[in-house]
Coordinates of C-alpha atoms in Angstrom, one line a residue:
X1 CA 0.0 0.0 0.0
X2 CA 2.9 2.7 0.8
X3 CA 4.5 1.7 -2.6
X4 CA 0.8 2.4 -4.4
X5 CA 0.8 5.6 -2.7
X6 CA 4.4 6.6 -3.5
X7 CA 3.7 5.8 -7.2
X8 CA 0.3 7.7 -6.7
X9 CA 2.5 10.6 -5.2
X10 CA 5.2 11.0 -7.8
X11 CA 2.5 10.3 -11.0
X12 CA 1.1 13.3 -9.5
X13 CA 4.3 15.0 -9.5
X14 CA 5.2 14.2 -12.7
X15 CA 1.8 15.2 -14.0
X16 CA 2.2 18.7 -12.5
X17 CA 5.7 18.9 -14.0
X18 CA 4.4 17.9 -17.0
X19 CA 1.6 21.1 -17.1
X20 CA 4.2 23.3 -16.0
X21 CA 6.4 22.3 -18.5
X22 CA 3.2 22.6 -21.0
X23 CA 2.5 25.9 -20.2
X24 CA 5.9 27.0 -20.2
X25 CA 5.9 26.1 -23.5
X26 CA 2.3 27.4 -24.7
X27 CA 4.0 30.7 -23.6
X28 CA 6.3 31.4 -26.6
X29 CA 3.9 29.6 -29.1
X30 CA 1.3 31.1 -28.1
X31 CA 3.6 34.6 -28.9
X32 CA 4.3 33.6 -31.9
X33 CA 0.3 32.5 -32.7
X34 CA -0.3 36.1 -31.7
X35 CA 2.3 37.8 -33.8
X36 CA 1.6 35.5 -36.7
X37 CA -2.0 36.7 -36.5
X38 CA -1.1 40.0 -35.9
X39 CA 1.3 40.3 -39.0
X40 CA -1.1 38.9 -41.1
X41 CA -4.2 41.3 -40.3
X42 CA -1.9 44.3 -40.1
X43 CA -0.6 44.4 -44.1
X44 CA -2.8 46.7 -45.7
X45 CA -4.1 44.3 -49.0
X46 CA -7.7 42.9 -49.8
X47 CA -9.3 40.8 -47.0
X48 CA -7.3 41.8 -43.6
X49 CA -9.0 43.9 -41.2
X50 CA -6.5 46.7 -41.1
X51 CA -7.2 47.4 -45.0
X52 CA -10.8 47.4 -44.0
X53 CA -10.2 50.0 -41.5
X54 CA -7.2 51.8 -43.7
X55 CA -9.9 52.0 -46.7
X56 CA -12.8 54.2 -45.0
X57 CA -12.3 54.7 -41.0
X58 CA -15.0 52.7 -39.3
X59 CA -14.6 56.3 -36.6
X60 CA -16.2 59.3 -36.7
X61 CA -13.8 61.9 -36.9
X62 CA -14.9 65.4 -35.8
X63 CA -12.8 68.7 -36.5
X64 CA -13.9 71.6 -33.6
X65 CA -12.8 75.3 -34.5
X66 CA -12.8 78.4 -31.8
X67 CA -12.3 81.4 -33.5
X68 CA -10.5 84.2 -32.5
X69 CA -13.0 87.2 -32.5
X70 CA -11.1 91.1 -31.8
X71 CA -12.4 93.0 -29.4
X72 CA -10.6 96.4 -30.6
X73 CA -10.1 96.1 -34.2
X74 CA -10.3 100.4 -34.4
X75 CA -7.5 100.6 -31.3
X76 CA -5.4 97.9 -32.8
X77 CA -5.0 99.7 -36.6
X78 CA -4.9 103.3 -35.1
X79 CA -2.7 102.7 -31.7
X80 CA -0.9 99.8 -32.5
X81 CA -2.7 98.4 -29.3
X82 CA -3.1 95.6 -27.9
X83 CA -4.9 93.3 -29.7
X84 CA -8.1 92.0 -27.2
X85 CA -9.4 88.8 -28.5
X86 CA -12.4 86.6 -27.2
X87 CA -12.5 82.9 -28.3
X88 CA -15.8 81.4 -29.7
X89 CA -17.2 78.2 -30.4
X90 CA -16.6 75.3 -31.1
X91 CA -18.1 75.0 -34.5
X92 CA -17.7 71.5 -35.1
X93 CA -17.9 69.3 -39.0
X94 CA -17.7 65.9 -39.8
X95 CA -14.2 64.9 -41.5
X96 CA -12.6 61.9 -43.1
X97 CA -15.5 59.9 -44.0
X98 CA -14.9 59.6 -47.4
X99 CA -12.8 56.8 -48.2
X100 CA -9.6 57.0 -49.9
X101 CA -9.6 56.6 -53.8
X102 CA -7.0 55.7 -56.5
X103 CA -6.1 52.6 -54.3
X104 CA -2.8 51.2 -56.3
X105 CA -1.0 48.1 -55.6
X106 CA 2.7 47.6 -56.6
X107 CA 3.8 44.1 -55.7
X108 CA 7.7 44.9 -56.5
X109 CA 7.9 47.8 -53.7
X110 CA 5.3 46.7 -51.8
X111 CA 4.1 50.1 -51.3
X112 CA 0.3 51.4 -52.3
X113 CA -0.9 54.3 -53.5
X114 CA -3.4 56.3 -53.0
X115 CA -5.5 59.7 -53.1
X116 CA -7.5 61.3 -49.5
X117 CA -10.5 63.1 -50.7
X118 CA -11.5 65.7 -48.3
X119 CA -15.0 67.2 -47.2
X120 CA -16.9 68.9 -44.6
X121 CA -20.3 68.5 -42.9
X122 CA -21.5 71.3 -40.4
X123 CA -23.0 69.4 -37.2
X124 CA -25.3 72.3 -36.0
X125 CA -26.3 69.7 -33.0
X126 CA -22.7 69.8 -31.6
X127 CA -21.8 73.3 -32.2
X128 CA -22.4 77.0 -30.7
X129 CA -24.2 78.6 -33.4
X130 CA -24.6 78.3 -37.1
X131 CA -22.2 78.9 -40.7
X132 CA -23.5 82.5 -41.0
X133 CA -22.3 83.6 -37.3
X134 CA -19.9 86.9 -37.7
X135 CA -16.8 87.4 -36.4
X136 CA -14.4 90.5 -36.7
X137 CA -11.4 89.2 -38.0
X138 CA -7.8 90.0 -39.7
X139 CA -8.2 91.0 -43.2
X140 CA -6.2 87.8 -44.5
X141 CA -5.5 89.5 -48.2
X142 CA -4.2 92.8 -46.7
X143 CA -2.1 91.7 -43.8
X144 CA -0.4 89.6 -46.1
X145 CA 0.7 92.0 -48.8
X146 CA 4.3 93.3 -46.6
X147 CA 5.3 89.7 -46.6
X148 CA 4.4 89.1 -50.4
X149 CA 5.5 92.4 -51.6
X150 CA 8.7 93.9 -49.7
X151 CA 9.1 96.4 -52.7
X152 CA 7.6 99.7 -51.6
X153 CA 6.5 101.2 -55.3
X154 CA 4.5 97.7 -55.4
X155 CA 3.0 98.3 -52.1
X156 CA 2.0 102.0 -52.8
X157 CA 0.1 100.8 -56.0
X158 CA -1.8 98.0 -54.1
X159 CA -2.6 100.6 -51.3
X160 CA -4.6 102.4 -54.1
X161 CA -6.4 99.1 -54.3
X162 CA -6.8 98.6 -50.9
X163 CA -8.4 101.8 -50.3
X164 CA -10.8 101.5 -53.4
X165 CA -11.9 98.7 -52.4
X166 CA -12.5 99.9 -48.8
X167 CA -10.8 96.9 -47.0
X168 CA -8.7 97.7 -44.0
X169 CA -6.6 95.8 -41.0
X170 CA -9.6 93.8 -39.7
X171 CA -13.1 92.5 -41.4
X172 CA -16.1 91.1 -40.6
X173 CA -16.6 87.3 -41.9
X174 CA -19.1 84.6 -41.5
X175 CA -17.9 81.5 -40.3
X176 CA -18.6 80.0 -43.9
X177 CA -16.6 82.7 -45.4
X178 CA -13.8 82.8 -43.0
X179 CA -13.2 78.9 -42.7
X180 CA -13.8 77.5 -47.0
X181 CA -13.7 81.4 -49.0
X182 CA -15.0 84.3 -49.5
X183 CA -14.3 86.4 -53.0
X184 CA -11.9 89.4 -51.9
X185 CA -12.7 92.7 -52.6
X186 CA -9.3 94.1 -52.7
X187 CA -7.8 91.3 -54.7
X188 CA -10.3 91.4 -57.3
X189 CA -9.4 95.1 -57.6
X190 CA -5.9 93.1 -58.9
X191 CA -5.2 94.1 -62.6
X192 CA -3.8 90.8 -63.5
X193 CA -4.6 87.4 -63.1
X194 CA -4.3 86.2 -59.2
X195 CA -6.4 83.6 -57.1
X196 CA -9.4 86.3 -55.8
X197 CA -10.7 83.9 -53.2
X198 CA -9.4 83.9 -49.7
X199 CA -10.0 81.6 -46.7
X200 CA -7.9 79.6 -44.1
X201 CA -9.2 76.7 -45.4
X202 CA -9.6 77.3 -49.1
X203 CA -9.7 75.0 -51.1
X204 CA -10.8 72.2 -49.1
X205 CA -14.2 70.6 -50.0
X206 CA -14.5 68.7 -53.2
X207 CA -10.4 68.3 -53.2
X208 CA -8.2 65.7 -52.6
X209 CA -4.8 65.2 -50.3
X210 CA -1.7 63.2 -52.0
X211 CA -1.0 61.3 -53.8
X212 CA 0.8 58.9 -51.0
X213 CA 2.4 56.1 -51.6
X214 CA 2.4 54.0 -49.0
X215 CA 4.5 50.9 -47.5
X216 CA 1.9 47.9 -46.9
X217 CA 4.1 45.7 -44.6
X218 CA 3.8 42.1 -47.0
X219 CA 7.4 42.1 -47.1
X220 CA 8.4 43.9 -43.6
X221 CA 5.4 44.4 -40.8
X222 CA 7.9 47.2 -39.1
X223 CA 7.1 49.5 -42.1
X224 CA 3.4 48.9 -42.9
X225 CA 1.7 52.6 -43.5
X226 CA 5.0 53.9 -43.1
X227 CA 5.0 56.8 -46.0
X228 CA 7.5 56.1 -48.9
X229 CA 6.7 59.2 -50.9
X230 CA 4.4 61.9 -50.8
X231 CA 3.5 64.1 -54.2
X232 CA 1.1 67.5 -52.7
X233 CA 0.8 70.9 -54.2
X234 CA 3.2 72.6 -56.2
X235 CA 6.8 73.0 -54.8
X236 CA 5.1 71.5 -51.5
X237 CA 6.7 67.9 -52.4
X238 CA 10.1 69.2 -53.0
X239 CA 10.1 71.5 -50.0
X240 CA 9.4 69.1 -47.8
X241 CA 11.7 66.1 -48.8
X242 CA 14.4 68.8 -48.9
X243 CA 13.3 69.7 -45.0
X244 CA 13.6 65.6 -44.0
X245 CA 9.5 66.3 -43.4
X246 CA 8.3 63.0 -44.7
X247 CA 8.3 60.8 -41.9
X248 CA 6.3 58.0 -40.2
X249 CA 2.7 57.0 -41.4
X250 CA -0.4 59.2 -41.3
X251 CA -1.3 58.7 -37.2
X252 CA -4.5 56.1 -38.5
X253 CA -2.1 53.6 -37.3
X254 CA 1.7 52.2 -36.8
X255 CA 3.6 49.2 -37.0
X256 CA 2.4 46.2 -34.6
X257 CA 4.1 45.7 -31.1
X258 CA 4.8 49.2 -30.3
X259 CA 6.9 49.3 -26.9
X260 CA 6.7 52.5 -24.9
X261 CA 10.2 53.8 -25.7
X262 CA 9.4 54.2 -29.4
X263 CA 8.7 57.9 -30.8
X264 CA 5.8 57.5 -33.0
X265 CA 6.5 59.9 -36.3
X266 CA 3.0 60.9 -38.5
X267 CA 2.8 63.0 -41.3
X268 CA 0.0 65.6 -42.0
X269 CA 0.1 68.2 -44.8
X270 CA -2.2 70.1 -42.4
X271 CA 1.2 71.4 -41.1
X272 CA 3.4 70.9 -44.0
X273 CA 5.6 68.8 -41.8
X274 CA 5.8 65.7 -39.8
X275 CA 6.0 65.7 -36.2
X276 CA 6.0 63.1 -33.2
X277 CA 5.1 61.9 -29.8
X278 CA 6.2 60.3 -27.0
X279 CA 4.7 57.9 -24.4
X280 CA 2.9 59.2 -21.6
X281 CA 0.8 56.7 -20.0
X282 CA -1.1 53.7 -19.8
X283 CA -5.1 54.3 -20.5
X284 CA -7.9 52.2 -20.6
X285 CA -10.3 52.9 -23.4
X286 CA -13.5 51.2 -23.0
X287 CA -11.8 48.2 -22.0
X288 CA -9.0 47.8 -23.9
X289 CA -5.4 48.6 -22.7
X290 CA -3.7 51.7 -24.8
X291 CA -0.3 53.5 -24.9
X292 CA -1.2 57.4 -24.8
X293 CA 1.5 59.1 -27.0
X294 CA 1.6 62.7 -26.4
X295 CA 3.1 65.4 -28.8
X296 CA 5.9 67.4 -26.4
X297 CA 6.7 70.6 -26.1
X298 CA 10.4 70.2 -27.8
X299 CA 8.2 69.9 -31.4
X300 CA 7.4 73.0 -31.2
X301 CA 10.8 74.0 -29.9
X302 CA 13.2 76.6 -31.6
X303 CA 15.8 75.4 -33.9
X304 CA 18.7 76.4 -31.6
X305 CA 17.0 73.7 -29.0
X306 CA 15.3 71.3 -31.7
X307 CA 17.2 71.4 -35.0
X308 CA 14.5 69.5 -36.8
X309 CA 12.7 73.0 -36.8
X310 CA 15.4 74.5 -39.0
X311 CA 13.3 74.7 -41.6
X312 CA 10.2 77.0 -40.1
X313 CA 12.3 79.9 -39.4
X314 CA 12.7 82.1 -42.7
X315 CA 12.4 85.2 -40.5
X316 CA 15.1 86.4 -39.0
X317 CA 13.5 89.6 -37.3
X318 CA 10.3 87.8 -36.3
X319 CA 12.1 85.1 -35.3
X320 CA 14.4 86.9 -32.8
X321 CA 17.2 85.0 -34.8
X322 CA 15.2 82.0 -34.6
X323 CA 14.9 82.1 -30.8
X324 CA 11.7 82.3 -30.5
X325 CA 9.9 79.2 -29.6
X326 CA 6.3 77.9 -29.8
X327 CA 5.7 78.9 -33.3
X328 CA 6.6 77.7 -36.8
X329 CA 6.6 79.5 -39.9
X330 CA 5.4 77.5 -42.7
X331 CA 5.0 80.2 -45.2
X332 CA 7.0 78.2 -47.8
X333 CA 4.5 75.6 -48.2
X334 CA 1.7 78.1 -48.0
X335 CA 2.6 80.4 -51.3
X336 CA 4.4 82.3 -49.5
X337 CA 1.4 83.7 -46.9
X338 CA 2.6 84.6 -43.9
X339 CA 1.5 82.0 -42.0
X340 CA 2.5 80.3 -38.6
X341 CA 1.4 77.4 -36.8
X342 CA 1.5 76.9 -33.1
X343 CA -0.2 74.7 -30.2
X344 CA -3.9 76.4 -29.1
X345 CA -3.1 79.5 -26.9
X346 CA 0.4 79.5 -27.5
X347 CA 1.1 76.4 -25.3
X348 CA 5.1 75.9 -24.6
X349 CA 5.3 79.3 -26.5
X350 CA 7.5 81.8 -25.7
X351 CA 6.1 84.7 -23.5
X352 CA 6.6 87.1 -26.1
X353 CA 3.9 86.0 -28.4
X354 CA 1.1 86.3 -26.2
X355 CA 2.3 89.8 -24.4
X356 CA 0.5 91.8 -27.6
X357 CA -2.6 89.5 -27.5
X358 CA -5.4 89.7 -24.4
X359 CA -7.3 86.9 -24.0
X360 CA -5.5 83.9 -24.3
X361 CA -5.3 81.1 -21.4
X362 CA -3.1 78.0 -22.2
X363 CA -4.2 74.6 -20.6
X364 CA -2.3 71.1 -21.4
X365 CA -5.8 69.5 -20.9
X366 CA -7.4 71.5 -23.5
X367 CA -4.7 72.6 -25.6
X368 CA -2.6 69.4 -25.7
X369 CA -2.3 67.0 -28.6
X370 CA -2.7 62.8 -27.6
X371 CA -2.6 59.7 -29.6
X372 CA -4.3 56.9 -27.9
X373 CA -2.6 53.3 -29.9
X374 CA -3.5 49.9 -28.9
X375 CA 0.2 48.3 -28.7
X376 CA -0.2 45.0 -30.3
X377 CA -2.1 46.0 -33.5
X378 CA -0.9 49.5 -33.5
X379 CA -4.4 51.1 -34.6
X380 CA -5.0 54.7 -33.0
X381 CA -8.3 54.5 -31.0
X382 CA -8.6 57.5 -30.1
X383 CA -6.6 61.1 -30.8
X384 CA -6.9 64.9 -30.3
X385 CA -5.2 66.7 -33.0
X386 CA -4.9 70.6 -31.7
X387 CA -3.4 73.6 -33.4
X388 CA -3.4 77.3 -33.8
X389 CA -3.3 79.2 -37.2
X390 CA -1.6 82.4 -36.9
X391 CA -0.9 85.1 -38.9
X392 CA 2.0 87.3 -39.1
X393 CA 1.2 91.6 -39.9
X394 CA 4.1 93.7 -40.3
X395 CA 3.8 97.5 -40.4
X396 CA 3.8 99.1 -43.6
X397 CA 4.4 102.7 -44.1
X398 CA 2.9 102.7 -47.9
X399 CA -0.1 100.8 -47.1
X400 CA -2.4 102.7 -44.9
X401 CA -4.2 100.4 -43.4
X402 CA -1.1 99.3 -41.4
X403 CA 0.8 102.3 -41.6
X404 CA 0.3 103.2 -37.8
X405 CA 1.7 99.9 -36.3
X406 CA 4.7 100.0 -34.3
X407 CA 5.4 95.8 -34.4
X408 CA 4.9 93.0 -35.7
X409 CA 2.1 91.0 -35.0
X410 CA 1.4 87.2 -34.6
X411 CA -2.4 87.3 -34.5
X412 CA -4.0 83.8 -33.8
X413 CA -7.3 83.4 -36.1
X414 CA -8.5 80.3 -34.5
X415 CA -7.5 76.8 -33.5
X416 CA -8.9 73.6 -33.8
X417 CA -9.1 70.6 -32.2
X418 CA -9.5 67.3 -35.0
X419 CA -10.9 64.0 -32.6
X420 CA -12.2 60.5 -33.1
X421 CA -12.6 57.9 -30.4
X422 CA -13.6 54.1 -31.4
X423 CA -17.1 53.4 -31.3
X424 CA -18.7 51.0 -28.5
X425 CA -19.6 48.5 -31.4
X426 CA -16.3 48.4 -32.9
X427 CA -14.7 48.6 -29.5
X428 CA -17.0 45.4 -28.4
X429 CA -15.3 43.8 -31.9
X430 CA -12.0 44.4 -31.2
X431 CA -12.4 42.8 -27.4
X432 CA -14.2 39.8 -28.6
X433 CA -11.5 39.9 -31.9
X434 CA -8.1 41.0 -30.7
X435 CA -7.4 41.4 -27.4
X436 CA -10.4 38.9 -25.9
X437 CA -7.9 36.1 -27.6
X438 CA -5.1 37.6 -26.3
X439 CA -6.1 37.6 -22.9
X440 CA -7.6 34.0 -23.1
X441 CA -4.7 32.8 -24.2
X442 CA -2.5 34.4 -21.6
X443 CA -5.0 33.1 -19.3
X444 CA -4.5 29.7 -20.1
X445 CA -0.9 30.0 -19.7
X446 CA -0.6 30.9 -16.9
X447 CA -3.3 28.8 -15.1
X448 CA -1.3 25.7 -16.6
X449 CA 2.0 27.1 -15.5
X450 CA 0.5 27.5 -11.9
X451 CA -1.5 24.3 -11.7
X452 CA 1.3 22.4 -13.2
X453 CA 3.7 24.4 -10.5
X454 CA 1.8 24.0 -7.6
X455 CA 0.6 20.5 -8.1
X456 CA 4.5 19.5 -8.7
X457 CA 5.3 21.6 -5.0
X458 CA 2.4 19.5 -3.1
X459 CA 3.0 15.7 -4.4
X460 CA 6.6 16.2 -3.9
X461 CA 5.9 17.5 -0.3
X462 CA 3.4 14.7 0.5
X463 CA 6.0 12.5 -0.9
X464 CA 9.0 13.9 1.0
X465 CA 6.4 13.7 4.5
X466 CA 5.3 9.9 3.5
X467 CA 8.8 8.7 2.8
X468 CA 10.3 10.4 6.3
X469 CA 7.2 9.2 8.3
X470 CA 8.4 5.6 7.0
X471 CA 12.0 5.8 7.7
X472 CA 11.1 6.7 11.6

C-alpha cells in the first residue's frame, strides 16, 4: 500500500511537471500564434481587417474650430494696441468619411498608393451657433501683402487698391466665409490674373490630399503605413523632402508591437511637416489597454533647441534669430502667406507671443495634442489633433491700413481641435477579436504554468512527508 501511494505521489508529481512544462511552452507559441495573426491582419491588401479600416475609418472623426473674435479692431489699426481677443465656439464638422480613392497596388515595392479626398459637414447639433455667425477678424488679403511684396512702389500701387476697395486691417466674416472662401474685394481690384478667393481653409471641399504612396508591410510588418513618398501641391513635395518632413505614417495607425520607448513619427500636410510623440501613460479605453502618446513641447521648440525646426524659421526679425519658440513658420509651403502654426493659446510658446494678445489662457488638458494606440495591432483608437493658425502683420508705411503699427504682429485666427474615439460596437469587436484572444490565451498560460507548479510543489511535499514518516 505505501509503494501504491508513492507511485500515486510521484504520478502526481510528474503530472504537474508535465503542465508546468506545457504551459511554459504554450507561452512562446502562443507569442508567436499572436504575432503570426497579428502580421497577417496588419498588411494593408484585400481581405485583412487593417485594409478594412485603412480603406474608410470605421470612426467618426470630428474637426472643432474656436475662433478668434477682436475686441478692438479700431484701437489695434490706429494705436498699434493691444490686440483683445475673445475665443468662440466650437463650431464643429464631420471629416474623413470619405474613403480613400486611386487605391494602387505595386507588388515589387510593396508600397500602395493612393489619393485622400477631403469634405466637410456642419453638425449644427454639436456646435455653438450656425455657418452665417460673424466674427471681426484680420483681413487675411491685406495683412499679407508686406510679406508678399517687400518692394515699396509695389506696395503703394496695391494701397490704391486697398483703399478703393474699402478693405482695411480687420473685417467682418461669417464663419462659412472665414473657414472654406470668400471672394476678396481688394484682390479682385488686382489688374492681373491672381487667385481672388481667400479663406484659411480654401480649397478644401470637393479636393483631394496626395498622392501617398504608402509601404503595406507584406514584405516587412515594421514599415506597414509607413509613408515612402508623398506628391502634394506645387513646390510642396520638394520643399518638404528637402526639410527631412516626410516621416512616419499618417497617425491612423503604426507598426504592430509598439513598446513604450518608441517615438511614434505621422505625417499631416495640415502642417506641411511631420511631427512626433512620445509615451505618456497607460489608459484604458473602453476596456482595452492603450499607450497614450503625447506630442511634447520640444516639437514646437526653436531650432537652436530642436534642429528639426530649421526649416520653419525664414524670418530672422520675427524670429528673434530664430529664438523664438512655440511657433513655426510655414509660409514656404503656403505660397508664401505669412502664416504660422503653433499649439492652441500659444502652449510651450515663448512669453513674447502672447504679451501683444489679451485673451488667451493656455491649458495642457485642453490645448494638448494625444494619440491613444493599442500596442499590439498599432491602430489609434482615439486622438486629439490641436493647433493654432496664426498670422504674421508687419507695419507698412505705404499701405495705410497698417501704416500706424509700431510691431509686428502674430495674431492667432482660430484653433482647432480634430478627434475621433472608437465606437462601442467596434470597441466590443476588437475585445471579442483582438485582445479577448489575447487575454484567453494568456489566461491559459498561466493557469497551466501554476496548476502544473503547484501541483509538482504539493506531491513532492506529501511524498517527502510519507517517505520520512516511514523511515522513523
Amino acid at each position: 500500500m505505501g509503494c501504491n501511494r508513492d507511485c500515486g505521489l510521484i504520478a502526481g508529481a510528474v503530472i504537474g511537471a508535465v503542465l508546468a512544462v506545457f504551459g511554459g511552452i504554450l507561452m512562446p507559441v502562443g507569442d508567436m500564434i499572436i504575432q503570426k495573426t497579428i502580421k497577417k491582419e496588419a498588411v494593408l491588401e484585400e481581405g485583412t481587417i487593417a485594409f478594412k479600416n485603412w480603406v474608410k475609418t470605421g470612426t467618426e472623426v470630428y474637426r472643432q474650430f474656436w475662433i478668434f473674435d477682436v475686441q478692438n479692431p479700431e484701437e489695434v489699426a490706429i494705436n498699434s494696441s493691444v490686440i483683445k481677443v475673445k475665443q468662440r465656439g466650437p463650431y464643429t464638422y464631420r471629416v474623413r468619411y470619405l474613403a480613400k480613392e486611386n487605391i494602387t497596388q505595386d507588388p515589387e515595392t510593396h508600397t500602395v498608393s493612393f489619393l485622400q479626398p477631403n469634405g466637410a459637414i456642419f453638425e449644427p447639433s454639436l456646435s455653438v451657433g450656425t455657418e452665417n455667425d460673424t466674427f471681426t477678424v484680420l483681413n487675411l488679403a491685406v495683412a499679407a501683402v508686406p510679406h508678399l511684396y517687400s518692394n515699396t512702389f509695389i506696395q503703394g500701387v496695391l494701397n490704391t487698391l486697398i483703399k478703393k476697395s474699402k478693405s482695411s486691417m480687420f473685417q467682418k466674416r461669417t464663419l462659412k466665409e472665414l473657414l472654406w472662401g470668400y471672394p476678396d474685394p481688394f484682390l479682385n481690384l488686382v489688374p492681373y490674373p491672381i487667385p481672388t478667393t481667400v479663406g484659411v481653409f480654401y480649397p478644401y471641399n470637393n479636393t483631394s490630399d496626395g498622392v501617398y504612396k504608402v509601404f503595406n508591410g507584406k514584405d516587412d510588418i515594421s514599415k506597414v503605413a509607413i509613408i515612402d513618398t508623398y506628391k502634394g501641391k506645387k513646390n510642396l513635395s520638394y520643399w518638404l523632402s528637402y526639410c527631412d518632413m516626410i516621416n512616419g505614417t499618417d497617425a491612423a495607425s503604426f507598426p504592430p508591437f509598439i513598446e513604450k520607448t518608441r517615438v511614434l513619427q505621422f505625417f499631416s500636410s495640415d502642417i506641411c511637416r511631420s511631427i512626433y510623440a512620445v509615451f505618456g501613460a497607460e489608459i484604458n479605453l473602453k476596456g482595452i489597454p492603450v499607450y497614450r502618446f503625447i506630442l511634447p513641447s520640444t516639437a514646437f521648440a526653436s531650432p537652436r533647441e530642436n534642429p528639426d525646426n530649421h526649416c520653419f524659421c525664414t524670418e530672422k526679425v520675427v524670429s528673434k534669430n530664430c529664438t523664438v519658440f512655440g511657433v513655426l513658420d510655414i509660409s514656404k509651403c503656403k505660397e508664401g502667406k505669412p502664416v504660422y502654426i503653433s499649439l492652441p493659446h500659444f502652449l510651450h510658446g515663448s512669453p513674447e507671443l502672447s504679451e501683444l494678445i489679451e485673451g488667451l489662457s493656455p491649458n495642457e488638458e485642453e490645448h494638448s495634442t494625444y494619440l491613444d494606440v493599442e500596442p499590439i495591432t498599432g491602430f489609434t483608437l482615439r486622438f486629439a489633433k490641436r493647433l493654432q493658425v496664426n498670422l504674421l502683420v508687419k507695419p507698412a508705411k505705404k499701405i495705410e491700413a497698417l501704416k500706424n503699427l509700431k510691431q509686428n504682429y502674430i495674431v492667432p485666427i482660430l484653433w482647432l481641435n480634430e478627434t475621433g474615439t472608437i465606437g462601442d460596437e467596434k470597441a466590443e469587436m476588437f475585445r471579442n477579436q483582438v485582445t479577448g484572444k489575447i487575454n484567453l490565451l494568456g489566461l491559459v498560460e498561466i493557469i497551466l504554468l501554476s496548476v502544473g507548479v503547484g501541483m509538482f510543489i504539493v506531491f513532492m511535499i506529501s511524498y517527502c512527508a510519507c517517505r520520512s514518516k516511514r523511515v522513523n
